[in-house]
Amino acid sequence: MIRKIAVPRGTSDILPDTVLLWEELESKARKVCQSYGYREIRTPIYEATALFKRSLGSTSDIINKQLLELKTSGEDSYTLRPEGTASVVRSYIENSLDSREGLSKLFYIGPMFRGERPQKGRLRQFHQIGVEAIGPNSTSPYLDAEAIALSIHLLREFGVKGHHLKINSLGSKDDKAHISSWLREKLASRVNDLCKECHSRYEHNVFRVLDCKNESCRRLVDALVKDLPLSGTSQTYFQQVQGALKGAGIDFEIAPHLVRGLDYYTHTVFEITTDGLGSQDAVGAGGRYSGLMHELGGNEKIDYGAIGFALGIERILLATSAVPPMVGQGAGVDAFVVAMDEAYQPQAFLLVQQLRGVGLSADMNYTGGSIKSQMNKANKANARFAVILGEEEMKTKTVSVKNMQTSTQEQIPWGQVVERLK
Ligand code: ATP
Ligand code: MG
């Protein structure tokens, strides 16, 4: 027997009934994002590997463990995108969007790829809805608040209940450098009490020690997080973000442990979790990443501001436990043409093409069978009208049009049927 080839581990097929759910979610996402002034951008699903290496930082989990590099014959190295921000920033810079518009508000919907150990809510190909607001001199606490408000608005629109928003501030780039050395100093005598991974974090990205789940790291860190030396300016900025959120009636919790996995964040970072998703409970996360703009070659003379977030579609669907509509309850067709004999199929085919040509949806029976089984097909197709081509109709160059709801029937000449059905 021939061995079947299965879908790759950590990926899945989205079958037609479920696609209806996705389409609904995507169209809600587009509508809400547009109502906040964001416009869609579509970038390639793979990019130069260097783009991700440079933007995500050498200490991030994605760079260390999760990049899916493409095998190519040439020397250039390409990688399937693990997230959307790097690509959007690359495109923003490459297409000089900064000289075309003051503030670019962009959103994307699409697949992302990470070489993770697959489990519930953790896939190798998954999908994100993400937004980025980027512009020269576009650092405003109200943009941070807007991004957060938009993410919550989307989740509400999707019907995700029981979600929790956690926010934190990492401070400016200078603050981050200052906090890093402060943390190293404070932890210096306790390094041996840190877990193995935090040993290396201590060296390379001490911030990440703050969100370690390990008990003994937690204890050490808990004593420190309250006193992180954030500058006055950064504190004021963070307070303005909080004020804007409160004003908009958005509940949040300040989470001093939240640092996010990627090196590029500064100032506001946030994460949204939901109940009932087990250990993969984050449905979305984001933050301010203004510094990344220069990292990827943005104009040195411009002081860019940038903030964004991404929501995971699979986890959202798990959280809403959305059920696809039952088979056969799809949109249905306007007309189903039934050829009673295979010899009548050329005429049936001509008719469906004419109907489709004027914008109606139409289908036909491609195989023969009894009148009963043919009418069954019309029923299954959820047709509004069955258009019957029998011996009598062929002789008189007519069709019998049956209204499937009222069961009334009428005989109509071939030349008039398209106009009448329309
Ligand atoms: P996690 O902590 O669960 O690994 P993350 O910090 O790696 O998440 P982000 O890079 O911030 O996640 O991506 C934003 C969102 O994308 C996540 O909150 C999640 O909903 C979704 N997501 C990330 N990785 C996966 C994955 N492997 N499978 C499914 N969804 C994912
Ligand atoms: Mg992850």
Coordinates of C-alpha atoms and ligand atoms in Angstrom, one line a residue:
M1 CA 0.0 0.0 0.0
I2 CA 1.2 3.5 -0.7
R3 CA 2.1 5.4 2.4
K4 CA 0.0 8.5 2.9
I5 CA 1.6 11.9 3.3
A6 CA 0.3 13.8 6.3
V7 CA 0.0 17.5 7.0
P8 CA 3.3 18.8 8.6
R9 CA 3.5 18.6 12.4
G10 CA 2.3 21.7 14.0
T11 CA 0.2 22.9 11.0
S12 CA -3.4 22.2 10.2
D13 CA -5.9 22.3 7.3
I14 CA -8.7 24.8 7.7
L15 CA -11.7 23.0 6.0
P16 CA -14.4 24.9 4.2
D17 CA -16.9 25.1 7.0
T18 CA -14.3 26.4 9.4
V19 CA -13.1 28.9 6.7
L20 CA -16.5 30.6 7.2
L21 CA -15.5 31.3 10.8
W22 CA -12.1 32.7 9.7
E23 CA -13.7 34.9 7.1
E24 CA -16.1 36.3 9.7
L25 CA -13.3 37.0 12.1
E26 CA -11.1 38.6 9.4
S27 CA -13.8 40.8 8.2
K28 CA -14.6 42.0 11.7
A29 CA -10.9 42.6 12.2
R30 CA -10.6 44.7 9.0
K31 CA -13.7 46.8 9.9
V32 CA -12.5 47.5 13.5
C33 CA -8.9 48.3 12.4
Q34 CA -10.2 50.6 9.7
S35 CA -12.4 52.4 12.2
Y36 CA -9.2 53.3 14.1
G37 CA -7.6 54.6 10.9
Y38 CA -5.4 51.6 10.2
R39 CA -4.9 50.3 6.6
E40 CA -3.9 46.9 5.5
I41 CA -0.4 46.0 4.4
R42 CA 0.7 42.6 2.9
T43 CA 4.3 41.7 3.0
P44 CA 6.0 38.4 1.8
I45 CA 5.8 35.4 4.2
Y46 CA 9.6 35.0 4.0
E47 CA 12.3 37.6 4.4
A48 CA 16.1 37.7 4.5
T49 CA 17.1 35.8 7.7
A50 CA 19.3 38.8 8.7
L51 CA 16.1 40.9 9.0
F52 CA 14.8 38.8 11.9
K53 CA 18.3 38.3 13.4
R54 CA 18.9 42.0 13.5
S55 CA 15.4 43.0 14.8
L56 CA 14.5 40.3 17.3
G57 CA 17.8 40.3 19.1
S58 CA 20.2 37.4 19.7
T59 CA 18.8 36.5 23.1
S60 CA 15.1 36.1 22.1
D61 CA 13.6 32.6 22.1
I62 CA 12.5 33.0 18.5
I63 CA 16.1 33.6 17.3
N64 CA 17.6 30.9 19.5
K65 CA 15.1 28.1 19.0
Q66 CA 12.3 28.9 16.6
L67 CA 13.5 30.2 13.2
L68 CA 12.4 28.1 10.2
E69 CA 15.1 28.8 7.6
L70 CA 14.4 27.9 4.0
K71 CA 16.7 25.7 2.1
T72 CA 17.9 27.5 -1.0
S73 CA 20.5 26.6 -3.6
G74 CA 22.0 30.1 -3.5
E75 CA 24.0 31.8 -0.8
D76 CA 21.3 34.1 0.5
S77 CA 19.5 32.9 3.6
Y78 CA 15.8 33.3 3.9
T79 CA 13.5 32.5 6.8
L80 CA 9.7 32.1 7.1
R81 CA 8.5 35.1 9.1
P82 CA 8.0 34.3 12.8
E83 CA 6.2 37.6 13.4
G84 CA 5.0 40.6 11.5
T85 CA 6.7 43.7 13.0
A86 CA 10.1 43.2 11.4
S87 CA 8.6 42.9 7.9
V88 CA 6.4 45.9 8.3
V89 CA 9.2 48.0 9.5
R90 CA 11.4 46.8 6.6
S91 CA 8.7 47.7 4.2
Y92 CA 8.0 51.1 5.9
I93 CA 11.7 52.0 5.5
E94 CA 12.1 50.5 2.0
N95 CA 9.1 52.3 0.6
S96 CA 9.9 55.6 2.4
L97 CA 6.5 55.7 4.0
D98 CA 7.9 58.3 6.4
S99 CA 8.1 60.9 3.6
R100 CA 4.7 60.0 2.2
E101 CA 2.6 60.2 5.3
G102 CA 3.0 61.7 8.8
L103 CA 1.9 58.7 10.7
S104 CA 1.5 55.3 9.1
K105 CA -1.2 53.1 10.8
L106 CA -0.9 49.7 9.3
F107 CA -2.4 46.3 10.0
Y108 CA -1.8 42.8 8.7
I109 CA -3.5 39.4 8.8
G110 CA -1.6 36.3 7.9
P111 CA 0.4 33.2 8.8
M112 CA 3.5 33.2 10.9
F113 CA 6.0 30.3 11.3
R114 CA 8.0 29.2 14.4
G115 CA 9.8 25.9 15.0
E116 CA 8.1 25.2 18.3
R117 CA 7.1 22.0 20.1
P118 CA 3.4 21.7 18.9
Q119 CA 0.7 21.5 21.6
K120 CA -2.7 22.9 22.2
G121 CA -2.6 26.6 21.2
R122 CA 1.0 26.3 20.0
L123 CA 1.6 25.6 16.4
R124 CA 4.4 25.9 13.8
Q125 CA 2.1 27.7 11.4
F126 CA -0.3 30.0 13.1
H127 CA -2.0 33.2 12.2
Q128 CA -1.9 36.7 13.6
I129 CA -3.8 39.9 13.3
G130 CA -1.3 42.7 14.0
V131 CA -1.1 46.5 13.8
E132 CA 1.8 48.9 13.8
A133 CA 1.6 52.7 14.1
I134 CA 4.9 54.2 12.9
G135 CA 5.9 57.8 12.2
P136 CA 8.4 60.6 12.6
N137 CA 8.0 62.2 16.0
S138 CA 5.1 59.9 16.6
T139 CA 5.7 59.0 20.2
S140 CA 2.6 59.8 22.2
P141 CA 1.1 58.0 25.2
Y142 CA -2.2 58.3 23.3
L143 CA -0.9 56.1 20.6
D144 CA 0.1 53.5 23.1
A145 CA -3.4 53.8 24.7
E146 CA -4.9 53.6 21.2
A147 CA -3.1 50.4 20.3
I148 CA -4.1 48.8 23.6
A149 CA -7.7 50.0 23.2
L150 CA -7.8 48.6 19.7
S151 CA -6.6 45.2 20.8
I152 CA -9.3 45.0 23.5
H153 CA -11.9 46.3 21.0
L154 CA -11.0 43.5 18.6
L155 CA -11.2 40.8 21.3
R156 CA -14.6 42.1 22.3
E157 CA -15.8 42.1 18.7
F158 CA -14.6 38.5 18.3
G159 CA -16.6 37.5 21.4
V160 CA -13.6 36.7 23.6
K161 CA -14.8 36.7 27.2
G162 CA -12.7 36.8 30.4
H163 CA -9.7 38.5 29.0
H164 CA -7.1 40.2 31.3
L165 CA -4.8 43.1 30.2
K166 CA -1.4 43.4 31.8
I167 CA 0.7 46.4 31.1
N168 CA 4.2 47.5 32.1
S169 CA 6.8 50.1 31.2
L170 CA 10.4 49.2 30.4
G171 CA 11.4 52.8 30.1
S172 CA 13.4 54.5 27.4
K173 CA 16.5 53.0 25.8
D174 CA 18.6 54.8 28.4
D175 CA 16.4 53.6 31.2
K176 CA 16.7 50.0 29.9
A177 CA 20.5 50.2 30.0
H178 CA 20.4 51.8 33.4
I179 CA 18.0 49.2 34.8
S180 CA 20.1 46.4 33.3
S181 CA 23.2 47.4 35.1
W182 CA 21.1 48.1 38.3
L183 CA 19.7 44.6 38.1
R184 CA 23.1 43.0 37.5
E185 CA 24.4 44.8 40.5
K186 CA 21.5 43.7 42.7
L187 CA 21.7 40.1 41.5
A188 CA 25.5 39.8 41.5
S189 CA 25.8 38.1 44.8
R190 CA 22.8 35.7 44.1
V191 CA 23.6 34.5 40.6
N192 CA 24.0 31.0 41.9
D193 CA 20.4 31.0 43.1
L194 CA 19.2 31.7 39.5
C195 CA 18.0 28.9 37.3
K196 CA 20.3 27.7 34.5
E197 CA 18.6 29.7 31.8
C198 CA 18.7 32.8 33.9
H199 CA 22.5 32.4 34.3
S200 CA 22.8 33.1 30.6
R201 CA 20.0 35.8 30.8
Y202 CA 22.0 37.5 33.5
E203 CA 24.9 37.8 31.1
H204 CA 23.1 38.6 27.9
N205 CA 19.7 40.1 28.7
V206 CA 19.1 40.5 32.4
F207 CA 15.6 41.9 31.8
R208 CA 14.4 38.5 30.9
V209 CA 15.2 37.3 34.5
L210 CA 12.2 39.4 35.5
D211 CA 9.6 37.1 33.8
C212 CA 11.2 33.8 34.6
K213 CA 8.7 31.3 36.0
N214 CA 11.2 29.5 38.1
E215 CA 10.4 29.6 41.9
S216 CA 13.8 30.7 43.2
C217 CA 14.2 33.3 40.4
R218 CA 10.8 34.6 41.2
R219 CA 11.6 35.1 44.8
L220 CA 14.7 37.0 44.0
V221 CA 13.0 39.2 41.5
D222 CA 9.9 39.9 43.5
A223 CA 12.0 41.8 46.0
L224 CA 13.4 44.0 43.2
V225 CA 10.7 44.8 40.7
K226 CA 9.0 47.4 42.8
D227 CA 12.2 49.5 42.9
L228 CA 13.3 49.4 39.3
P229 CA 14.9 52.8 38.6
L230 CA 12.6 54.2 35.9
S231 CA 13.3 57.8 35.0
G232 CA 10.8 60.6 35.9
T233 CA 10.0 61.2 32.2
S234 CA 9.3 57.5 31.6
Q235 CA 7.1 57.3 34.7
T236 CA 5.1 60.3 33.6
Y237 CA 4.7 58.8 30.1
F238 CA 3.5 55.5 31.7
Q239 CA 1.1 57.4 33.9
Q240 CA -0.4 59.2 30.9
V241 CA -0.9 55.8 29.2
Q242 CA -2.7 54.6 32.3
G243 CA -4.8 57.7 32.5
A244 CA -5.9 57.4 28.9
L245 CA -6.9 53.8 29.4
K246 CA -8.8 54.6 32.6
G247 CA -10.6 57.4 30.7
A248 CA -11.6 54.9 28.0
G249 CA -12.9 52.5 30.6
I250 CA -10.3 49.8 29.9
D251 CA -9.4 47.6 32.9
F252 CA -5.8 46.7 33.3
E253 CA -3.3 45.4 35.8
I254 CA 0.2 46.7 36.2
A255 CA 2.6 43.7 35.8
P256 CA 6.1 44.7 36.8
H257 CA 7.3 41.2 35.7
L258 CA 6.1 41.7 32.2
V259 CA 9.1 42.3 29.8
R260 CA 8.1 40.4 26.6
G261 CA 10.5 38.1 24.8
L262 CA 11.9 40.4 22.2
D263 CA 14.8 42.8 22.7
Y264 CA 13.3 45.7 20.8
Y265 CA 10.7 46.9 23.2
T266 CA 10.9 50.2 25.1
H267 CA 8.3 52.0 27.3
T268 CA 4.9 50.4 27.2
V269 CA 4.6 46.6 26.9
F270 CA 1.4 44.7 27.3
E271 CA -0.1 41.2 27.1
I272 CA -3.6 39.9 27.1
T273 CA -4.5 36.5 28.6
T274 CA -7.8 34.7 28.7
D275 CA -9.3 32.2 31.0
G276 CA -9.6 28.6 30.0
L277 CA -6.8 28.2 27.6
G278 CA -4.4 26.4 29.9
S279 CA -0.8 27.2 29.7
Q280 CA -1.0 28.8 26.3
D281 CA -3.3 31.5 27.6
A282 CA -1.8 34.6 25.9
V283 CA -4.1 35.8 23.0
G284 CA -2.1 38.8 22.2
A285 CA 0.8 41.0 23.1
G286 CA 2.6 44.1 22.0
G287 CA 4.5 47.2 22.9
R288 CA 6.5 50.3 21.8
Y289 CA 9.6 49.6 19.7
S290 CA 10.7 53.0 18.5
G291 CA 14.4 52.0 18.6
L292 CA 13.9 49.3 16.1
M293 CA 13.5 51.9 13.3
H294 CA 17.2 52.9 13.3
E295 CA 18.2 49.3 14.0
L296 CA 16.8 48.4 10.6
G297 CA 18.1 51.4 8.7
G298 CA 15.6 54.1 9.2
N299 CA 16.8 57.7 8.6
E300 CA 19.2 58.6 11.4
K301 CA 18.0 62.2 11.4
I302 CA 14.4 61.2 12.2
D303 CA 13.2 60.5 15.6
Y304 CA 10.7 57.7 14.9
G305 CA 7.9 56.5 17.2
A306 CA 6.5 53.0 16.7
I307 CA 4.0 50.8 18.6
G308 CA 2.2 47.7 17.7
F309 CA 0.7 44.4 18.8
A310 CA -0.3 41.0 17.5
L311 CA -3.2 38.7 18.3
G312 CA -3.2 35.0 17.7
I313 CA -6.2 33.9 15.7
E314 CA -6.1 30.2 16.6
R315 CA -6.0 31.0 20.4
I316 CA -8.9 33.5 19.8
L317 CA -11.0 30.8 18.2
L318 CA -10.1 28.4 21.0
A319 CA -11.1 31.1 23.5
T320 CA -14.5 31.7 21.9
S321 CA -15.0 28.0 21.3
A322 CA -16.6 29.1 18.0
V323 CA -18.3 26.2 16.2
P324 CA -18.4 26.1 12.5
P325 CA -21.8 26.2 10.9
M326 CA -23.3 22.7 10.0
V327 CA -22.5 21.3 6.6
G328 CA -25.0 22.4 4.1
Q329 CA -25.9 25.5 5.9
G330 CA -23.6 27.6 3.8
A331 CA -24.7 30.4 1.7
G332 CA -26.5 28.1 -0.8
V333 CA -26.9 28.8 -4.5
D334 CA -29.5 30.8 -6.4
A335 CA -30.1 28.1 -9.0
F336 CA -29.4 24.4 -9.3
V337 CA -29.8 23.1 -12.8
V338 CA -30.9 19.5 -13.0
A339 CA -30.3 17.6 -16.3
M340 CA -32.6 14.6 -16.1
D341 CA -30.5 12.7 -18.6
E342 CA -26.7 12.9 -19.2
A343 CA -27.5 13.8 -22.8
Y344 CA -29.0 17.1 -21.6
Q345 CA -25.8 18.1 -19.7
P346 CA -24.4 20.3 -22.5
Q347 CA -27.5 22.5 -22.3
A348 CA -27.4 22.5 -18.5
F349 CA -23.7 23.5 -18.5
L350 CA -24.5 26.4 -20.9
L351 CA -27.3 27.5 -18.6
V352 CA -25.2 27.6 -15.4
Q353 CA -22.5 29.5 -17.2
Q354 CA -25.0 32.1 -18.4
L355 CA -26.4 32.4 -14.9
R356 CA -23.0 32.8 -13.3
G357 CA -22.2 35.3 -16.1
V358 CA -24.9 37.7 -14.8
G359 CA -23.6 37.4 -11.2
L360 CA -26.0 34.7 -9.9
S361 CA -24.6 31.6 -8.1
A362 CA -25.4 28.4 -9.9
D363 CA -24.5 24.7 -9.9
M364 CA -25.7 21.6 -11.8
N365 CA -25.6 17.8 -11.4
Y366 CA -22.4 16.5 -13.0
T367 CA -23.5 12.8 -12.7
G368 CA -26.7 11.1 -13.7
G369 CA -29.3 9.3 -11.5
S370 CA -33.0 9.2 -10.7
I371 CA -35.2 12.4 -10.5
K372 CA -35.4 11.9 -6.8
S373 CA -31.6 11.8 -6.3
Q374 CA -31.2 14.8 -8.6
M375 CA -33.7 16.9 -6.6
N376 CA -31.9 15.7 -3.4
K377 CA -28.8 17.3 -4.9
A378 CA -30.7 20.6 -5.4
N379 CA -31.8 20.4 -1.8
K380 CA -28.3 19.7 -0.5
A381 CA -27.0 22.6 -2.5
N382 CA -29.5 24.8 -0.6
A383 CA -30.8 26.1 -3.9
R384 CA -33.5 28.8 -4.1
F385 CA -34.6 27.5 -7.5
A386 CA -34.3 24.1 -9.1
V387 CA -34.0 24.5 -12.9
I388 CA -35.2 21.3 -14.5
L389 CA -34.2 20.0 -17.9
G390 CA -36.3 16.9 -18.8
E391 CA -37.3 15.3 -22.1
E392 CA -40.4 17.6 -22.4
E393 CA -38.4 20.7 -21.7
M394 CA -35.7 19.8 -24.2
K395 CA -38.3 19.3 -26.9
T396 CA -39.9 22.7 -26.2
K397 CA -36.6 24.5 -25.5
T398 CA -37.8 25.4 -22.1
V399 CA -36.9 24.7 -18.4
S400 CA -39.2 24.1 -15.4
V401 CA -38.2 26.4 -12.6
K402 CA -39.2 25.2 -9.2
N403 CA -39.2 27.6 -6.2
M404 CA -37.7 25.3 -3.6
Q405 CA -39.3 27.2 -0.7
T406 CA -42.9 27.4 -2.0
S407 CA -42.7 24.3 -4.3
T408 CA -44.5 26.3 -7.1
Q409 CA -43.3 25.5 -10.6
E410 CA -43.3 27.4 -13.8
Q411 CA -42.2 26.6 -17.4
I412 CA -39.9 29.3 -19.0
P413 CA -38.3 29.4 -22.5
W414 CA -34.5 29.1 -22.6
G415 CA -34.1 32.6 -23.9
Q416 CA -35.9 34.2 -20.9
V417 CA -34.8 32.1 -18.0
V418 CA -31.6 34.1 -17.1
E419 CA -33.5 37.4 -17.1
R420 CA -36.3 35.9 -15.0
L421 CA -34.1 34.4 -12.4
K422 CA -32.1 37.6 -12.2
Ligands
ATP1 P1 3.9 32.6 24.0 O1 4.3 33.2 25.3 O2 2.6 31.9 24.1 O3 5.0 31.8 23.4 P2 4.8 34.8 22.4 O4 5.2 35.7 23.4 O5 5.8 33.9 21.7 O6 3.6 33.8 23.1 P3 4.1 36.8 20.5 O7 5.3 36.7 19.8 O8 3.9 38.0 21.3 O9 3.8 35.5 21.4 O10 2.8 36.7 19.5 C1 1.6 37.3 19.7 C2 0.5 36.2 19.8 O11 0.6 35.3 18.8 C3 0.5 35.4 21.1 O12 -0.1 36.1 22.2 C4 -0.3 34.2 20.7 O13 -1.7 34.4 20.8 C5 0.1 34.0 19.2 N1 1.1 33.0 19.1 C6 2.5 33.1 19.3 N2 3.1 32.0 19.1 C7 2.2 31.1 18.7 C8 2.2 29.7 18.3 N3 3.3 29.0 18.2 N4 1.0 29.1 18.0 C9 -0.2 29.7 18.1 N5 -0.2 31.0 18.4 C10 0.9 31.7 18.7
MG2 MG 6.5 32.1 22.1

